[in-house]
Coordinates of C-alpha atoms in Angstrom, one line a residue:
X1 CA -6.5 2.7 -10.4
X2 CA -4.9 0.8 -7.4
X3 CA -2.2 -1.3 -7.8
X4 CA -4.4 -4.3 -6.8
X5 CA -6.8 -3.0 -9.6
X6 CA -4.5 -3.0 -12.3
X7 CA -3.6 -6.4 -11.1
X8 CA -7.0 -7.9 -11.2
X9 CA -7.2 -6.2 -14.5
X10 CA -4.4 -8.0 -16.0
X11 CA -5.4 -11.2 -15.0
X12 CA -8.3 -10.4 -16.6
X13 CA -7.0 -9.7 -19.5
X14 CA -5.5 -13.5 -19.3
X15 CA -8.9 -15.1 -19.1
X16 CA -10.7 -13.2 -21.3
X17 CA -8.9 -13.8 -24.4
X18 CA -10.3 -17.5 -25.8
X19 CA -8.3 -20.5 -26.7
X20 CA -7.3 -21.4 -29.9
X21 CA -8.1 -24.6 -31.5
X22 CA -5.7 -27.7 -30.2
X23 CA -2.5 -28.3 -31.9
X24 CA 0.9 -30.1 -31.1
X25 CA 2.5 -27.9 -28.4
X26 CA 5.7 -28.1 -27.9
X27 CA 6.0 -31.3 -25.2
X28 CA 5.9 -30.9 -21.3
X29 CA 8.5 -33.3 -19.4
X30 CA 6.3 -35.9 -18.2
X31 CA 3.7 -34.8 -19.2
X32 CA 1.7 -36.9 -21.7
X33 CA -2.2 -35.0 -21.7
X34 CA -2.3 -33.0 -25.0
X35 CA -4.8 -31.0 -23.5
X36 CA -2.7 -30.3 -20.1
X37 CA 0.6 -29.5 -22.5
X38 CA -1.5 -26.9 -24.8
X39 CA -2.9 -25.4 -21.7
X40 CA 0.6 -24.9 -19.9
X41 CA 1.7 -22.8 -23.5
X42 CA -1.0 -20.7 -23.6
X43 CA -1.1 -19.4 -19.9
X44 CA 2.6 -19.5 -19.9
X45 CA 2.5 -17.5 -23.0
X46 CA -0.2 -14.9 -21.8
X47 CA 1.4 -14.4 -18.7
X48 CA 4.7 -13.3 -20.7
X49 CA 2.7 -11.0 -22.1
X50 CA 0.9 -9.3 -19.7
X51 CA 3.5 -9.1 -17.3
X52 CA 6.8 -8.9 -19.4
X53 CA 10.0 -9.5 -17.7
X54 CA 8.8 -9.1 -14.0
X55 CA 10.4 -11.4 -11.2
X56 CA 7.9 -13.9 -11.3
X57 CA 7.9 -14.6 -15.0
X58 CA 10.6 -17.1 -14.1
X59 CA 9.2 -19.3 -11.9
X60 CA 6.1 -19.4 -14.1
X61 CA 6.8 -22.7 -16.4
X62 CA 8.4 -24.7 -13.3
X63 CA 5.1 -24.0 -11.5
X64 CA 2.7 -25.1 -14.4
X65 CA 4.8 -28.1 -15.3
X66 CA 4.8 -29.1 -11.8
X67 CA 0.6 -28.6 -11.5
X68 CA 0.3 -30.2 -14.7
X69 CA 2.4 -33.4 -14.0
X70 CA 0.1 -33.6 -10.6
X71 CA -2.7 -33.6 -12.3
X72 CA -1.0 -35.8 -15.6
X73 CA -0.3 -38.4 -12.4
X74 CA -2.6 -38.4 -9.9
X75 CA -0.1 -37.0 -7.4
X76 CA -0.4 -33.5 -6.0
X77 CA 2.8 -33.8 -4.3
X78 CA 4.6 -32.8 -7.1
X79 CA 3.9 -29.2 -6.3
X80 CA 5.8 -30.0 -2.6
X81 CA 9.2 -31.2 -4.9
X82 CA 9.9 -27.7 -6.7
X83 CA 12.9 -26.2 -4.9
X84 CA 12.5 -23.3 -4.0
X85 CA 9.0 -23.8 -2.8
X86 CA 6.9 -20.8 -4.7
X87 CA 4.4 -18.9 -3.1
X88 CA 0.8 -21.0 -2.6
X89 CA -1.2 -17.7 -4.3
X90 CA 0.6 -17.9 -7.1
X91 CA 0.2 -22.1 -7.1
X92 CA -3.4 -21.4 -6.5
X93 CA -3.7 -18.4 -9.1
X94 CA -1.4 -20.7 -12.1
X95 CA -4.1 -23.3 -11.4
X96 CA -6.9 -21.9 -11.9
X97 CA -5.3 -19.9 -14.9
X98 CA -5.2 -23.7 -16.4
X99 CA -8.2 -24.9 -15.6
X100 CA -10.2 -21.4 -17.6
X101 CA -7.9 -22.5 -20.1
X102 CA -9.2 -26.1 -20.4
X103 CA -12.5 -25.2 -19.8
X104 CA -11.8 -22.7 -23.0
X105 CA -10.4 -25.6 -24.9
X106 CA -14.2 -27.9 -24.2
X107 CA -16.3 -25.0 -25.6
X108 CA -14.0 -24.5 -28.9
X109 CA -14.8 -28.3 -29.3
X110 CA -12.7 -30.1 -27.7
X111 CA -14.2 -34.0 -26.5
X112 CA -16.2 -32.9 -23.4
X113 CA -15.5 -35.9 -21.0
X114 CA -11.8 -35.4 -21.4
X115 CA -11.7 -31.9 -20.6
X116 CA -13.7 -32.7 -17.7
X117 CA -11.9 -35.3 -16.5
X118 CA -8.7 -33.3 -16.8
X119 CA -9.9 -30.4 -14.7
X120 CA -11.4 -33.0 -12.4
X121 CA -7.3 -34.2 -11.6
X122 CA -6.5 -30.1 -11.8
X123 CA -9.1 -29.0 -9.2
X124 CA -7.5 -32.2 -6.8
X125 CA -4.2 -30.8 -7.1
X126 CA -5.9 -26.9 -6.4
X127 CA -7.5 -28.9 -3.2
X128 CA -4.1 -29.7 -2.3
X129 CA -2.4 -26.9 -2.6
X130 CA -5.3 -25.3 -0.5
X131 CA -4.8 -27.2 2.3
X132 CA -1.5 -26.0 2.6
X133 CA -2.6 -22.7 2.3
X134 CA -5.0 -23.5 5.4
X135 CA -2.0 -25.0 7.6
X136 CA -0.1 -21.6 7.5
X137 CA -0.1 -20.3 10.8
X138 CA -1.2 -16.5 9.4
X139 CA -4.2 -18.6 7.8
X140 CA -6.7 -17.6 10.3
X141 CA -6.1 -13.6 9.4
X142 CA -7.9 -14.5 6.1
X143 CA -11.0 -12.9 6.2
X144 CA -13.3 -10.5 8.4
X145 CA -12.3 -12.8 11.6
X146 CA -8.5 -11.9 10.7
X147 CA -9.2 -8.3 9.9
X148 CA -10.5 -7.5 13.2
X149 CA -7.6 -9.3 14.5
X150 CA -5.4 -7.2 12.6
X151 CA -7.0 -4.2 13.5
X152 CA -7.0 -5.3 17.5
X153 CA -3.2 -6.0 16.8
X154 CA -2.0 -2.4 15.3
X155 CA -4.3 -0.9 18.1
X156 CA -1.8 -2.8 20.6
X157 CA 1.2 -1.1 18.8
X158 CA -0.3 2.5 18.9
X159 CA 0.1 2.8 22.7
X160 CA 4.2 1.6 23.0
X161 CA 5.0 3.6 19.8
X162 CA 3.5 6.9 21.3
X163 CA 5.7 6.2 24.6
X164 CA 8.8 5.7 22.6
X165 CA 8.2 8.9 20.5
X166 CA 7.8 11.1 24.0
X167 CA 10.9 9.5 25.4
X168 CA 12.6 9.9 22.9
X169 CA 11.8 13.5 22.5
X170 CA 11.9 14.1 26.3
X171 CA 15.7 12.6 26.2
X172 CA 16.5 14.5 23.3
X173 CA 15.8 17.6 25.4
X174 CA 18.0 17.3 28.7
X175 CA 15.7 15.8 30.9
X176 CA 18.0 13.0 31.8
X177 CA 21.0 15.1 31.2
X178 CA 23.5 16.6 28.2
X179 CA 23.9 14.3 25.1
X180 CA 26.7 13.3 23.2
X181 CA 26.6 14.6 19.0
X182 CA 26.6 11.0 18.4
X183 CA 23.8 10.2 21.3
X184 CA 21.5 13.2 19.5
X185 CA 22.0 11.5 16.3
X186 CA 21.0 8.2 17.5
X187 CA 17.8 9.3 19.7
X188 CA 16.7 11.6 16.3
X189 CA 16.8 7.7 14.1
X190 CA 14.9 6.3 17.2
X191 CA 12.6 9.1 17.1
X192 CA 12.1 9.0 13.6
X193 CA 11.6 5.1 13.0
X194 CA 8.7 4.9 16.4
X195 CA 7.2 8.3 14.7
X196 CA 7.2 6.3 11.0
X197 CA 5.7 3.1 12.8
X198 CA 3.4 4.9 14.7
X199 CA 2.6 6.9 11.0
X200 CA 2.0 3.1 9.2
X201 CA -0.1 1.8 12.0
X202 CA -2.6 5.4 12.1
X203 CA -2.9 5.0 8.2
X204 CA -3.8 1.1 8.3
X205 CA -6.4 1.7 10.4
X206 CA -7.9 4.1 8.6
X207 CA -8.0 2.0 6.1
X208 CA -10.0 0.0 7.5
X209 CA -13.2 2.4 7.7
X210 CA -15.4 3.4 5.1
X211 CA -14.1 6.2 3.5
X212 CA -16.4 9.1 5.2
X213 CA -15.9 7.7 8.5
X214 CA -14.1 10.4 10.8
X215 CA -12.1 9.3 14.0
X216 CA -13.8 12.3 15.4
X217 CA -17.6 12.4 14.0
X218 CA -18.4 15.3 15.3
X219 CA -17.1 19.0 14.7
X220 CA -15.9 20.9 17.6
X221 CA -14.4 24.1 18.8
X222 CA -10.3 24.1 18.4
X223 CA -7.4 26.2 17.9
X224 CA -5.8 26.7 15.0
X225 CA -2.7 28.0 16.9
X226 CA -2.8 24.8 19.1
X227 CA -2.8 22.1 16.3
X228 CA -0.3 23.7 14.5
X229 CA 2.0 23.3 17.8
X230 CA 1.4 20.0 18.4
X231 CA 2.3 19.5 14.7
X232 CA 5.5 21.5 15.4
X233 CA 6.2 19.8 18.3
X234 CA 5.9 16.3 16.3
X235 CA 8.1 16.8 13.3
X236 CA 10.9 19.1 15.4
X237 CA 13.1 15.8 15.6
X238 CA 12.3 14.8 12.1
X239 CA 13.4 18.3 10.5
X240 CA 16.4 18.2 12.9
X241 CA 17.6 15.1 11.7
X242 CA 18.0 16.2 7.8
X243 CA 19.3 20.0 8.7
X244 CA 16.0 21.0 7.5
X245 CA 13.1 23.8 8.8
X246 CA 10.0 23.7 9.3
X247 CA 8.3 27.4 9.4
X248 CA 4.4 27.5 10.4
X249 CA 2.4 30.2 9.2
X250 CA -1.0 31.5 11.4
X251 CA -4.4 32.8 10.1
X252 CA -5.6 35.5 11.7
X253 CA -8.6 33.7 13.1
X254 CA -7.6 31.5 15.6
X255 CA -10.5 29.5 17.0
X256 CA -12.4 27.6 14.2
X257 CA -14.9 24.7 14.3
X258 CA -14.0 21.3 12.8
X259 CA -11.8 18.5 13.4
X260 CA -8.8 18.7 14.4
X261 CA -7.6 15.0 14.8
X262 CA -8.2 14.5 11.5
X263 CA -6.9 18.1 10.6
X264 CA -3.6 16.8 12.8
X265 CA -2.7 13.6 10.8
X266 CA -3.4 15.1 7.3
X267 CA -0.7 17.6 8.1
X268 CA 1.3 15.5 9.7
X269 CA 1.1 13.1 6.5
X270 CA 2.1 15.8 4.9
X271 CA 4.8 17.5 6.1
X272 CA 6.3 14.0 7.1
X273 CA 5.8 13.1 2.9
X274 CA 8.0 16.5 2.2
X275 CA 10.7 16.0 4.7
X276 CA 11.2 12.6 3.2
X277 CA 12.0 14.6 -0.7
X278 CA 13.5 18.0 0.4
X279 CA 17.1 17.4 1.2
X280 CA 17.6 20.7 1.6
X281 CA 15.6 24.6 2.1
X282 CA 12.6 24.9 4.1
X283 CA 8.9 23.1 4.4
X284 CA 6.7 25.7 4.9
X285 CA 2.8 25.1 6.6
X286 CA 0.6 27.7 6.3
X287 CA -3.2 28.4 7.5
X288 CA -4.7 30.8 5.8
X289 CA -8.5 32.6 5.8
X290 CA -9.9 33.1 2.3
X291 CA -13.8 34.4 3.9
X292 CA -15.5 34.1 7.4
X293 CA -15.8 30.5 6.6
X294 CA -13.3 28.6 4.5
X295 CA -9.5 28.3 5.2
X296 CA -6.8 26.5 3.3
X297 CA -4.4 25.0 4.6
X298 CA -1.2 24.2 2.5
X299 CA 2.5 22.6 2.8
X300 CA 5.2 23.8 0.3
X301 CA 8.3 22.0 0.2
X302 CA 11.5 23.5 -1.6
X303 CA 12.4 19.3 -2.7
X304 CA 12.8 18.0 -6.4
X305 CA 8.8 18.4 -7.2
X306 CA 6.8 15.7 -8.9
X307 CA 7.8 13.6 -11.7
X308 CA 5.6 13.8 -14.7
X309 CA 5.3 10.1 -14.7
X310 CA 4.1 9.8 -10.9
X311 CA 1.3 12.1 -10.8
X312 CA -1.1 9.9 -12.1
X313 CA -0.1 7.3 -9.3
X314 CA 0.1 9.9 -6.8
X315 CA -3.2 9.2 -4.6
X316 CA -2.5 5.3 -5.1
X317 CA -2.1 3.2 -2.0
X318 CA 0.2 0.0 -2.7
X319 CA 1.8 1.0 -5.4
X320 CA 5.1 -0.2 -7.0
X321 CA 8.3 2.2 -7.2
X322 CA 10.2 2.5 -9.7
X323 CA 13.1 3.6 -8.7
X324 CA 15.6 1.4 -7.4
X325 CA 15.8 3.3 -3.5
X326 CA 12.8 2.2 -1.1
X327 CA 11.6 4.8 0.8
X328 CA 12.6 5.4 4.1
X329 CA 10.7 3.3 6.8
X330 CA 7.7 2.1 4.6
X331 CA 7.2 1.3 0.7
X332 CA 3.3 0.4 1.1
X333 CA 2.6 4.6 -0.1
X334 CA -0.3 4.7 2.3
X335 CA 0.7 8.3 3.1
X336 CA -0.7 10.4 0.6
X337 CA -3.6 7.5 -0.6
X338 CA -4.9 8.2 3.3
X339 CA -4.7 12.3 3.4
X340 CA -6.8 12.4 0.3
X341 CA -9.5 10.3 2.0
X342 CA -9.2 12.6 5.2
X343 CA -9.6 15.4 2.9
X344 CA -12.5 14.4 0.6
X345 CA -14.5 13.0 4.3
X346 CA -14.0 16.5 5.8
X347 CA -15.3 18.0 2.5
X348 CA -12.7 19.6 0.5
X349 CA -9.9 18.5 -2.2
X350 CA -6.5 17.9 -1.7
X351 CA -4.8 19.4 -4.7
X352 CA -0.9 19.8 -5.7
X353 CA 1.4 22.2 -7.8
X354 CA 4.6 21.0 -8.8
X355 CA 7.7 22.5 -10.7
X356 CA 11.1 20.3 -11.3
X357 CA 13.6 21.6 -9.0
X358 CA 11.4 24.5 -7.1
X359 CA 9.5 22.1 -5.1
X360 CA 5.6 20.8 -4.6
X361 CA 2.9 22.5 -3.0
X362 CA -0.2 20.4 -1.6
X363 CA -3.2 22.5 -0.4
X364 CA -6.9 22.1 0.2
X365 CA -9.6 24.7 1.5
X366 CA -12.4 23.5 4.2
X367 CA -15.5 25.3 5.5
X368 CA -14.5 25.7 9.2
X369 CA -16.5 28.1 10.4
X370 CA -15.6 31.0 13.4
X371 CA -16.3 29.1 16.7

């Protein structure tokens, strides 16, 4: 399950349980509805709940009290006075959390009219706070329109990145003349930060097709040798830069049909995901022919392996971390989430072994046959 799943879920969760009957809640300041003051309780209560102590727990009652005075008053611009101004999806999302909850309140009895009347004020101030939402000037990005605007927009990026990374790497070679140590270390972080953006904006696009869609729809004729050079030639720098190897290992069959675009980025999303963990040792990529068809093709890092706790999680785009550090560059976990699709539309599995302290080993086998 996503991380937007198990969101939706626990809001779910939040409107599915019913109200109880109306009783004397504890007042709201300024606040003189009954119904609006038993309302704020519940989904402030339920929301405690659900999400325990997470950072928006605390701005939770300043957000109802402020939607429910609006609505008490007549007045959305009470939502405009709270300082700091909270985020408009979770003014929207509190609202309509309020209004299930009076609309909960009229079906266990309550009188009809003035629950309806009450969410009547409540959907005003929801009005409100929408057409605030609407003034925002990344408003227009909501919806189809903006996703092919956002897709147009990473395309942009794709081109500049790629010209960084080979200048970069072209510096980092001589051609301009001898480097300093600290020059090296400097054009290695360049390298490495274009190479991450230009990572992020490959993945986000290929988010954005359906999960069988290939870059490359058709199989073709391609060496293995070849597309594991352009690999090496890609994540040189980025080994380089932690002290670490990278060793490639060659099937005896060289010339395969497939795709090797796709074949490209999954490794590259791979070996990129085990220089990030190994501090130290070797990554090792290997190509290897189990008949006259199938090869797999593997990438065994010597880093801390796979906590028990995040393997369930492992495939999930989005996610939250645990941990305290952010990883390097990105924190959206697209990485892994994106090679799995790869894998699954090209027809295989992408599998892992994992010991703590010896390392993690992903691998998958593909029908490519002899070209």
């Amino acid at each position: 399950m996503t991380s937007m799943n198990v969101q939706t879920a626990r809001l779910g969760r939040i409107r599915q349980r019913g109200s109880e009957p109306l009783f004397r809640a504890n007042p709201v300041a300024g606040v003189s509805n009954d119904l609006l003051t038993h309302a704020i309780r519940r989904v402030d209560a339920r929301w405690r709940e659900v999400y325990g102590r997470s950072t928006d727990v605390a701005d939770i009652p300043r957000i109802l009290a402020a939607s429910a005075l609006a609505a008490d008053r007549g007045d959305p611009s009470f939502i405009d006075t709270l300082t700091p101004r909270p985020s408009l999806r979770l003014s929207l999302h509190l609202v309509d959390l309020l209004e299930d909850e009076l609309l909960a309140l009229g079906r266990s009895g309550e009188t009809a009219s003035q629950v309806l009347q009450t969410v009547g004020r409540l959907r005003v101030v929801r009005a409100a706070i929408e057409g605030r939402f609407q003034q925002l000037p990344g408003a227009p990005l909501v919806g189809l329109d903006g996703l092919e605007f956002l897709i147009e927009f990473v395309h942009d990026m794709r081109s500049p990145l790629n010209s960084l990374i080979l200048l970069a790497d072209r510096l980092q070679q001589g051609w301009s003349g001898p480097l300093t140590p600290l020059q090296l270390r400097q054009l290695r972080l360049i390298y490495a930060a274009a190479h991450a953006l230009n990572t992020v904006t490959s993945n986000a696009l290929q988010m954005t097709r359906e999960r069988d869609q290939l870059e490359e729809p058709e199989a073709r004729p391609f060496s293995v040798t070849k597309l594991l050079s352009e690999v090496q030639d890609v994540v040189r720098t980025l080994a380089a830069q932690k002290g670490l190897e990278v060793s490639f290992i060659r099937p005896n069959v060289d010339r395969r049909i497939g795709h090797p675009i796709e074949l490209q980025r999954i490794l590259l999303n791979l070996v990129t995901n085990a220089l990030k963990f190994t501090r130290a040792g070797t990554i090792t990529v290997s190509v290897t022919d189990r008949d006259a068809s199938h090869v797999e093709l593997a990438v065994q890092d010597t880093g801390p392996g796979i906590h028990s706790s995040a393997q369930e999680t492992l495939f999930q785009p989005f996610r939250r971390s645990s941990g305290a550090r952010r990883a390097t560059f990105s924190s959206t976990r697209l990485g892994l989430a994106i090679t799995q699709r790869l894998v699954s539309a090209l027809g295989g599995q992408l599998k892992f072994e994992t010991a703590a302290g010896k390392g993690t080993r992903f691998f998958f086998t593909l029908d490519l046959p002899v070209a």
